[in-house]
CSV table of C-alpha atoms and ligand atoms in Angstrom, one decimal:
chain,number,residue,atom,x,y,z
A,16,MET,CA,-157.0,-34.0,161.3
A,17,ASN,CA,-160.8,-34.2,161.1
A,18,GLU,CA,-161.5,-37.8,161.3
A,19,SER,CA,-165.2,-37.6,160.3
A,20,THR,CA,-165.3,-39.3,157.2
A,21,GLN,CA,-168.0,-38.5,154.7
A,22,ASN,CA,-167.8,-41.9,153.0
A,23,VAL,CA,-169.5,-40.8,149.8
A,24,ARG,CA,-168.7,-41.4,146.3
A,25,ILE,CA,-170.0,-39.0,143.8
A,26,PHE,CA,-167.2,-38.6,141.2
A,27,ASP,CA,-168.7,-40.8,138.6
A,28,THR,CA,-172.1,-39.4,138.6
A,29,PRO,CA,-173.5,-37.6,135.7
A,30,GLU,CA,-173.9,-34.3,137.9
A,31,VAL,CA,-170.1,-34.2,138.7
A,32,GLN,CA,-169.2,-35.1,135.2
A,33,GLN,CA,-171.3,-32.4,133.7
A,34,PHE,CA,-170.0,-29.7,136.4
A,35,LEU,CA,-166.4,-30.5,135.4
A,36,ARG,CA,-167.1,-29.9,131.7
A,37,VAL,CA,-168.8,-26.4,132.7
A,38,ILE,CA,-166.1,-25.6,135.0
A,39,ALA,CA,-163.4,-26.2,132.2
A,40,GLY,CA,-165.5,-24.2,129.7
A,41,MET,CA,-166.2,-27.0,127.6
A,42,ASP,CA,-169.7,-25.7,127.1
A,43,ASN,CA,-168.5,-22.5,125.5
A,44,THR,CA,-166.6,-21.5,122.4
A,45,GLU,CA,-164.4,-18.8,123.7
A,46,GLY,CA,-160.7,-19.3,125.2
A,47,SER,CA,-158.2,-21.9,124.5
A,48,ASP,CA,-159.1,-25.5,123.7
A,49,ARG,CA,-155.7,-26.7,125.1
A,50,ALA,CA,-156.2,-24.7,128.4
A,51,LYS,CA,-159.6,-26.3,128.6
A,52,ALA,CA,-158.5,-29.8,128.0
A,53,ILE,CA,-155.5,-29.6,130.4
A,54,LEU,CA,-157.7,-28.0,133.1
A,55,HIS,CA,-160.4,-30.5,132.6
A,56,ARG,CA,-157.8,-33.4,133.2
A,57,ILE,CA,-156.2,-31.6,136.1
A,58,LEU,CA,-159.6,-30.7,137.9
A,59,SER,CA,-161.1,-34.2,137.2
A,60,ASP,CA,-157.9,-35.9,138.8
A,61,LEU,CA,-158.1,-33.5,141.8
A,62,PHE,CA,-162.0,-34.0,142.3
A,63,LYS,CA,-161.5,-37.8,142.0
A,64,THR,CA,-158.6,-37.5,144.8
A,65,ILE,CA,-161.2,-35.6,147.1
A,66,ASP,CA,-163.5,-38.5,146.6
A,67,ASP,CA,-161.1,-41.3,146.8
A,68,PHE,CA,-159.3,-40.0,150.1
A,69,ASP,CA,-162.5,-38.6,151.4
A,70,ILE,CA,-160.7,-35.4,151.8
A,71,THR,CA,-162.4,-33.2,154.4
A,72,PRO,CA,-163.4,-29.6,154.2
A,73,ASP,CA,-160.7,-28.9,157.0
A,74,GLU,CA,-158.0,-30.6,155.0
A,75,TYR,CA,-158.9,-29.0,151.8
A,76,TRP,CA,-158.7,-25.2,153.3
A,77,ARG,CA,-155.3,-26.3,155.0
A,78,ALA,CA,-154.1,-27.1,151.6
A,79,ILE,CA,-155.2,-23.8,150.1
A,80,ALA,CA,-153.5,-22.0,153.1
A,81,VAL,CA,-150.2,-23.8,152.1
A,82,LEU,CA,-150.8,-22.8,148.4
A,83,ASN,CA,-151.2,-19.1,149.5
A,84,ALA,CA,-148.2,-19.4,151.5
A,85,LEU,CA,-146.0,-20.8,148.6
A,86,GLY,CA,-147.4,-18.0,146.4
A,87,ALA,CA,-146.8,-15.1,148.8
A,88,GLY,CA,-143.2,-16.3,149.3
A,89,THR,CA,-142.8,-16.8,145.5
A,90,GLN,CA,-141.9,-20.4,146.4
A,91,PHE,CA,-143.4,-22.4,143.7
A,92,GLY,CA,-140.0,-22.1,141.9
A,93,LEU,CA,-138.3,-23.9,145.1
A,94,LEU,CA,-140.9,-26.3,145.5
A,95,SER,CA,-141.1,-27.4,142.0
A,96,PRO,CA,-137.6,-29.4,141.8
A,97,GLY,CA,-138.3,-30.8,145.3
A,98,LEU,CA,-141.5,-32.3,143.9
A,99,GLY,CA,-139.7,-33.7,141.0
A,100,PHE,CA,-141.2,-31.7,138.2
A,101,ASP,CA,-137.9,-30.1,137.1
A,102,HIS,CA,-136.2,-33.7,136.9
A,103,TYR,CA,-139.4,-35.0,135.1
A,104,LEU,CA,-139.0,-32.5,132.4
A,105,ASP,CA,-135.4,-33.3,132.1
A,106,MET,CA,-136.3,-37.0,131.7
A,107,ARG,CA,-138.8,-36.1,128.8
A,108,MET,CA,-136.1,-34.0,127.1
A,109,ASP,CA,-133.7,-36.7,127.2
A,110,ALA,CA,-136.1,-39.2,125.8
A,111,ALA,CA,-137.0,-36.8,123.1
A,112,ASP,CA,-133.1,-36.3,122.4
A,113,GLU,CA,-132.9,-40.1,122.3
A,114,ALA,CA,-135.7,-40.4,119.9
A,115,ALA,CA,-134.5,-37.8,117.6
A,116,GLN,CA,-130.8,-39.4,117.7
A,117,ARG,CA,-129.2,-36.6,119.2
A,118,ALA,CA,-127.0,-38.5,121.2
A,119,GLY,CA,-124.0,-37.9,123.3
A,120,GLY,CA,-122.9,-34.8,124.9
A,121,THR,CA,-122.7,-34.0,128.5
A,122,PRO,CA,-126.0,-34.7,130.2
A,123,ARG,CA,-128.4,-32.0,131.2
A,124,THR,CA,-129.8,-31.5,134.7
A,125,ILE,CA,-132.1,-28.9,136.2
A,126,GLU,CA,-131.6,-25.2,136.1
A,127,GLY,CA,-133.0,-24.6,139.7
A,128,PRO,CA,-134.6,-21.3,140.6
A,129,LEU,CA,-131.7,-19.1,141.3
A,130,TYR,CA,-130.2,-18.0,138.0
A,131,VAL,CA,-129.8,-14.2,137.4
A,132,ALA,CA,-129.4,-12.9,133.9
A,133,GLY,CA,-126.5,-10.4,132.9
A,134,ALA,CA,-123.7,-11.5,134.7
A,135,PRO,CA,-120.2,-9.8,133.9
A,136,GLU,CA,-118.2,-11.3,131.0
A,137,VAL,CA,-114.9,-13.0,131.3
A,138,HIS,CA,-112.7,-13.9,128.2
A,139,GLY,CA,-110.9,-17.2,129.0
A,140,VAL,CA,-109.5,-16.7,132.4
A,141,GLY,CA,-110.9,-14.5,135.3
A,142,ARG,CA,-112.4,-14.3,138.9
A,143,MET,CA,-115.9,-14.7,140.0
A,144,ASP,CA,-115.3,-14.1,143.8
A,145,ASP,CA,-116.2,-10.4,144.0
A,146,ASP,CA,-116.8,-10.5,147.7
A,147,PRO,CA,-114.5,-11.8,150.4
A,148,ASP,CA,-115.4,-15.2,151.8
A,149,PRO,CA,-113.0,-16.1,154.6
A,150,ASP,CA,-114.7,-19.2,155.4
A,151,GLY,CA,-114.4,-20.5,151.8
A,152,GLU,CA,-111.7,-22.5,150.2
A,153,THR,CA,-110.2,-20.9,147.0
A,154,MET,CA,-111.5,-22.9,144.2
A,155,TRP,CA,-110.2,-22.9,140.4
A,156,LEU,CA,-112.8,-24.0,138.2
A,157,THR,CA,-111.6,-24.9,134.7
A,158,GLY,CA,-112.4,-27.2,131.7
A,159,GLN,CA,-112.7,-27.3,128.0
A,160,VAL,CA,-115.8,-27.1,125.9
A,161,ARG,CA,-115.7,-29.6,122.8
A,162,ASP,CA,-118.0,-31.1,120.3
A,163,ILE,CA,-119.0,-34.7,120.7
A,164,GLN,CA,-116.0,-35.6,118.3
A,165,GLY,CA,-113.6,-33.9,120.7
A,166,ALA,CA,-113.0,-30.8,118.6
A,167,PRO,CA,-112.6,-27.8,120.9
A,168,LEU,CA,-115.2,-25.0,120.5
A,169,ALA,CA,-113.6,-21.5,120.7
A,170,GLY,CA,-115.8,-18.6,121.7
A,171,ALA,CA,-118.5,-20.9,123.4
A,172,GLN,CA,-120.4,-19.2,126.2
A,173,VAL,CA,-120.2,-20.8,129.7
A,174,GLU,CA,-122.4,-19.3,132.4
A,175,VAL,CA,-121.8,-20.4,135.8
A,176,TRP,CA,-123.2,-19.6,139.1
A,177,HIS,CA,-123.1,-21.0,142.6
A,178,ALA,CA,-123.7,-20.5,146.3
A,179,ASN,CA,-121.0,-19.2,148.7
A,180,SER,CA,-119.5,-21.1,151.8
A,181,LYS,CA,-122.9,-20.2,153.6
A,182,GLY,CA,-124.9,-21.7,150.8
A,183,GLY,CA,-126.5,-18.4,149.8
A,184,TYR,CA,-126.7,-17.1,146.2
A,185,SER,CA,-126.0,-13.4,145.3
A,186,PHE,CA,-129.1,-11.3,144.3
A,187,PHE,CA,-131.4,-13.7,146.5
A,188,ASP,CA,-128.9,-13.2,149.6
A,189,PRO,CA,-128.9,-9.3,150.3
A,190,THR,CA,-125.5,-9.9,152.2
A,191,GLN,CA,-123.7,-10.5,148.7
A,192,SER,CA,-122.8,-8.2,146.0
A,193,ASP,CA,-125.1,-8.0,142.7
A,194,TYR,CA,-123.1,-10.8,140.6
A,195,ASN,CA,-120.9,-12.5,143.3
A,196,LEU,CA,-120.2,-15.9,142.1
A,197,ARG,CA,-121.9,-15.5,138.6
A,198,ARG,CA,-120.0,-15.0,135.5
A,199,THR,CA,-120.4,-15.5,131.7
A,200,ILE,CA,-117.1,-17.0,130.6
A,201,ILE,CA,-116.2,-17.0,126.8
A,202,THR,CA,-113.9,-19.9,125.9
A,203,ASP,CA,-110.4,-19.2,124.5
A,204,ALA,CA,-108.9,-20.5,121.1
A,205,GLU,CA,-108.5,-24.0,122.6
A,206,GLY,CA,-112.2,-24.0,123.9
A,207,ARG,CA,-111.0,-23.6,127.5
A,208,TYR,CA,-112.2,-21.5,130.5
A,209,ALA,CA,-110.9,-21.0,134.0
A,210,VAL,CA,-112.2,-19.0,136.9
A,211,ARG,CA,-111.1,-18.4,140.3
A,212,SER,CA,-113.8,-18.6,142.9
A,213,THR,CA,-114.6,-20.3,146.2
A,214,ILE,CA,-115.8,-23.7,146.9
A,215,PRO,CA,-119.6,-23.6,147.4
A,216,SER,CA,-121.4,-25.1,150.4
A,217,GLY,CA,-124.6,-27.1,150.0
A,218,TYR,CA,-127.9,-25.3,149.9
A,219,GLY,CA,-131.1,-25.8,152.0
A,220,VAL,CA,-134.5,-24.3,151.4
A,221,PRO,CA,-135.1,-21.7,154.0
A,222,PRO,CA,-136.1,-23.6,157.3
A,223,GLY,CA,-139.7,-23.2,158.2
A,224,CYS,CA,-140.8,-21.8,154.8
A,225,ALA,CA,-143.8,-23.2,153.2
A,226,THR,CA,-141.6,-25.4,150.8
A,227,ASP,CA,-140.0,-26.8,153.9
A,228,GLN,CA,-143.5,-27.4,155.4
A,229,VAL,CA,-144.5,-29.4,152.4
A,230,LEU,CA,-141.3,-31.6,152.5
A,231,LYS,CA,-141.5,-32.2,156.1
A,232,ALA,CA,-145.2,-33.5,155.7
A,233,LEU,CA,-143.6,-36.0,153.3
A,234,GLY,CA,-140.8,-36.9,155.9
A,235,ARG,CA,-138.2,-35.2,153.6
A,236,HIS,CA,-135.4,-32.8,153.8
A,237,GLY,CA,-134.8,-29.8,151.6
A,238,GLU,CA,-131.1,-29.9,151.1
A,239,ARG,CA,-128.9,-30.1,148.1
A,240,PRO,CA,-125.2,-31.1,147.9
A,241,ALA,CA,-122.6,-28.4,147.1
A,242,HIS,CA,-123.1,-27.8,143.4
A,243,ILE,CA,-122.1,-25.4,140.4
A,244,HIS,CA,-124.7,-24.4,137.7
A,245,TYR,CA,-123.9,-24.1,134.1
A,246,PHE,CA,-125.5,-22.9,131.0
A,247,VAL,CA,-123.3,-23.7,127.8
A,248,SER,CA,-124.0,-22.6,124.3
A,249,ALA,CA,-122.3,-22.1,121.1
A,250,ALA,CA,-123.8,-21.3,117.6
A,251,GLY,CA,-124.8,-24.6,115.9
A,252,TYR,CA,-124.9,-26.9,119.2
A,253,GLN,CA,-127.8,-27.7,121.5
A,254,HIS,CA,-128.0,-25.6,124.5
A,255,LEU,CA,-126.9,-27.3,127.7
A,256,THR,CA,-128.5,-26.7,131.2
A,257,THR,CA,-126.5,-28.5,133.7
A,258,GLN,CA,-124.8,-28.6,137.1
A,259,ILE,CA,-121.9,-30.4,138.7
A,260,ASN,CA,-122.3,-31.9,142.1
A,261,LEU,CA,-119.1,-32.1,144.3
A,262,ALA,CA,-118.0,-35.4,145.4
A,263,GLY,CA,-118.0,-36.3,149.1
A,264,ASP,CA,-120.8,-33.9,150.3
A,265,PRO,CA,-123.4,-36.0,152.5
A,266,TYR,CA,-126.0,-35.0,150.1
A,267,THR,CA,-124.2,-35.9,146.7
A,268,TYR,CA,-126.6,-38.9,146.4
A,269,ASP,CA,-129.4,-37.5,148.6
A,270,ASP,CA,-130.5,-34.3,146.8
A,271,PHE,CA,-133.9,-33.0,147.6
A,272,ALA,CA,-134.1,-31.6,144.0
A,273,TYR,CA,-133.0,-34.7,142.3
A,274,ALA,CA,-130.3,-33.1,140.1
A,275,THR,CA,-127.5,-35.5,140.7
A,276,ARG,CA,-126.3,-37.6,137.9
A,277,GLU,CA,-123.4,-39.9,138.1
A,278,GLU,CA,-121.5,-38.4,135.1
A,279,LEU,CA,-122.0,-35.0,136.7
A,280,VAL,CA,-120.3,-35.9,140.1
A,281,VAL,CA,-116.7,-34.3,140.2
A,282,ASP,CA,-114.1,-34.9,142.7
A,283,GLY,CA,-112.1,-31.6,143.4
A,284,ARG,CA,-108.3,-32.0,143.6
A,285,ARG,CA,-106.8,-30.3,146.6
A,286,ILE,CA,-103.4,-28.7,145.8
A,287,GLU,CA,-101.0,-28.2,148.6
A,288,ASP,CA,-97.7,-28.2,146.4
A,289,VAL,CA,-96.0,-24.9,147.3
A,290,ALA,CA,-94.6,-24.5,143.6
A,291,GLU,CA,-98.1,-24.9,142.1
A,292,ILE,CA,-99.7,-22.6,144.7
A,293,GLY,CA,-97.1,-20.0,143.8
A,294,GLN,CA,-97.7,-20.6,139.9
A,295,ARG,CA,-101.5,-19.6,140.6
A,296,GLY,CA,-100.7,-16.5,142.6
A,297,LEU,CA,-102.1,-17.9,145.6
A,298,ASP,CA,-100.6,-18.1,149.2
A,299,GLY,CA,-102.3,-21.1,150.6
A,300,PRO,CA,-103.7,-24.6,149.4
A,301,PHE,CA,-106.7,-24.5,147.1
A,302,THR,CA,-109.1,-26.9,145.3
A,303,GLU,CA,-109.0,-27.4,141.4
A,304,VAL,CA,-112.4,-28.6,140.0
A,305,VAL,CA,-112.3,-29.6,136.3
A,306,PHE,CA,-115.4,-29.8,134.2
A,307,ASP,CA,-115.2,-30.5,130.6
A,308,VAL,CA,-118.3,-30.1,128.5
A,309,GLU,CA,-119.3,-31.8,125.2
A,310,LEU,CA,-122.0,-30.1,123.0
A,311,THR,CA,-124.2,-31.9,120.5
A,312,ALA,CA,-124.4,-30.2,117.0
A,313,VAL,CA,-128.0,-29.3,116.1
A,314,ASP,CA,-129.6,-27.4,113.2
A,315,ASP,CA,-132.8,-26.2,115.0
A,316,PRO,CA,-132.3,-22.7,116.3
A,317,SER,CA,-134.9,-23.2,119.2
A,318,LEU,CA,-132.6,-26.0,120.6
A,319,GLN,CA,-129.7,-23.7,120.6
A,320,THR,CA,-131.2,-21.4,123.3
A,321,ARG,CA,-132.3,-21.8,126.8
A,322,HIS,CA,-135.9,-22.3,127.5
A,323,ALA,CA,-138.1,-19.2,128.2
A,324,ARG,CA,-139.0,-18.9,131.9
A,325,PRO,CA,-139.3,-16.0,134.1
A,326,ARG,CA,-135.7,-15.3,135.5
A,327,ALA,CA,-134.2,-12.5,137.5
A,328,LYS,CA,-133.1,-9.5,135.5
A,329,GLU,CA,-134.2,-11.1,132.2
A,330,SER,CA,-137.0,-8.4,132.4
A,331,ASN,CA,-138.4,-6.2,135.2
A,332,GLU,CA,-141.4,-8.2,135.5
A,333,ALA,CA,-139.4,-11.5,136.0
A,334,ALA,CA,-137.1,-9.9,138.5
A,335,SER,CA,-140.0,-8.8,140.7
A,336,GLN,CA,-141.5,-12.3,140.4
A,337,GLN,CA,-138.1,-13.6,141.6
A,338,ALA,CA,-137.2,-11.4,144.2
A,339,GLY,CA,-139.1,-12.8,147.0
A,340,SER,CA,-137.6,-16.3,146.7
A,341,ALA,CA,-134.6,-15.2,148.7
A,342,LYS,CA,-132.4,-17.8,150.6
A,343,VAL,CA,-130.7,-15.6,153.3
B,20,DHB,C1,-133.3,-25.1,144.5
B,20,DHB,C2,-132.2,-24.4,145.1
B,20,DHB,C3,-131.0,-24.5,144.2
B,20,DHB,O1,-129.9,-23.9,144.3
B,20,DHB,C4,-131.2,-25.4,143.0
B,20,DHB,O2,-129.9,-25.4,142.3
B,20,DHB,C5,-132.1,-26.1,142.7
B,20,DHB,C6,-133.3,-26.0,143.6
B,20,DHB,C7,-134.7,-24.9,145.4
B,20,DHB,O3,-134.5,-24.3,146.3
B,20,DHB,O4,-135.5,-25.5,145.0
B,21,FE,FE1,-128.5,-24.2,142.9
């Protein structure tokens, strides 16, 4: 830390205020008015922060080096939930739903940065554990998709993705096959889905990475509890992005990504009964995780699909943007 404080205040001077307007392009007629207004606000807030905290050139250039490291590692998508942006967007969408009286339904929570488009389809019942995972306990993940009156939704699309017993996600973890632990399940005539998989472990940001350095500077960790991601959609219903957090994990209520919601904490049921084990065609105990989903009816087609964002395999460009954010 460079302790030589500069002890000057220049933010409110006409020169600085005029400089900010020029930087944000407010003295020209080209470009986007919205981009100018937003950049002007953000740059003003940062300039004021530099003034208020007497940020030294050493500190400023160290921050630039951290931003470069985050970019070089395609880690902004990892840091974003850690700094609460993803949850904040959820809070805003919750508030918008409430204001529009789109009440009820299973609560949303963040997507996270590790979705991969194009997972194999399963109709009703199937498996998603393509790779052997001898350290993982067998999991049957099942549930029913319904509307908020409780009527089952047949043919709904349930996309599920989760980590393996080491906390790694296929595609980002080169030791796993392409779509291991990723599936798109179409619900059966009773709106049900059931997939055999393995219980995921919690996930941690790669130790020592730029995201980890930022969190450490805040005295925080980069751990998430064991969790399972969902996208659930059906024509005429609001698209749902959510996750379940498995109860009993040390990080269930200490998630660095702020994704835990009480309604989304699910207790697995360990099944040791020999008859039930046999019925499932297994040869040892397993854990059943049940997650029923309720969707809210909406007319607006834009609410029926997931938000646009760069995602792996959704386009070639997105795939290359994501490829570096590997958790190995
Ligand atoms: C992150 C990783 C996840 O698996 C997730 O669900 C959310 C966030 C992350 O690394 O930021
Ligand atoms: Fe995740």
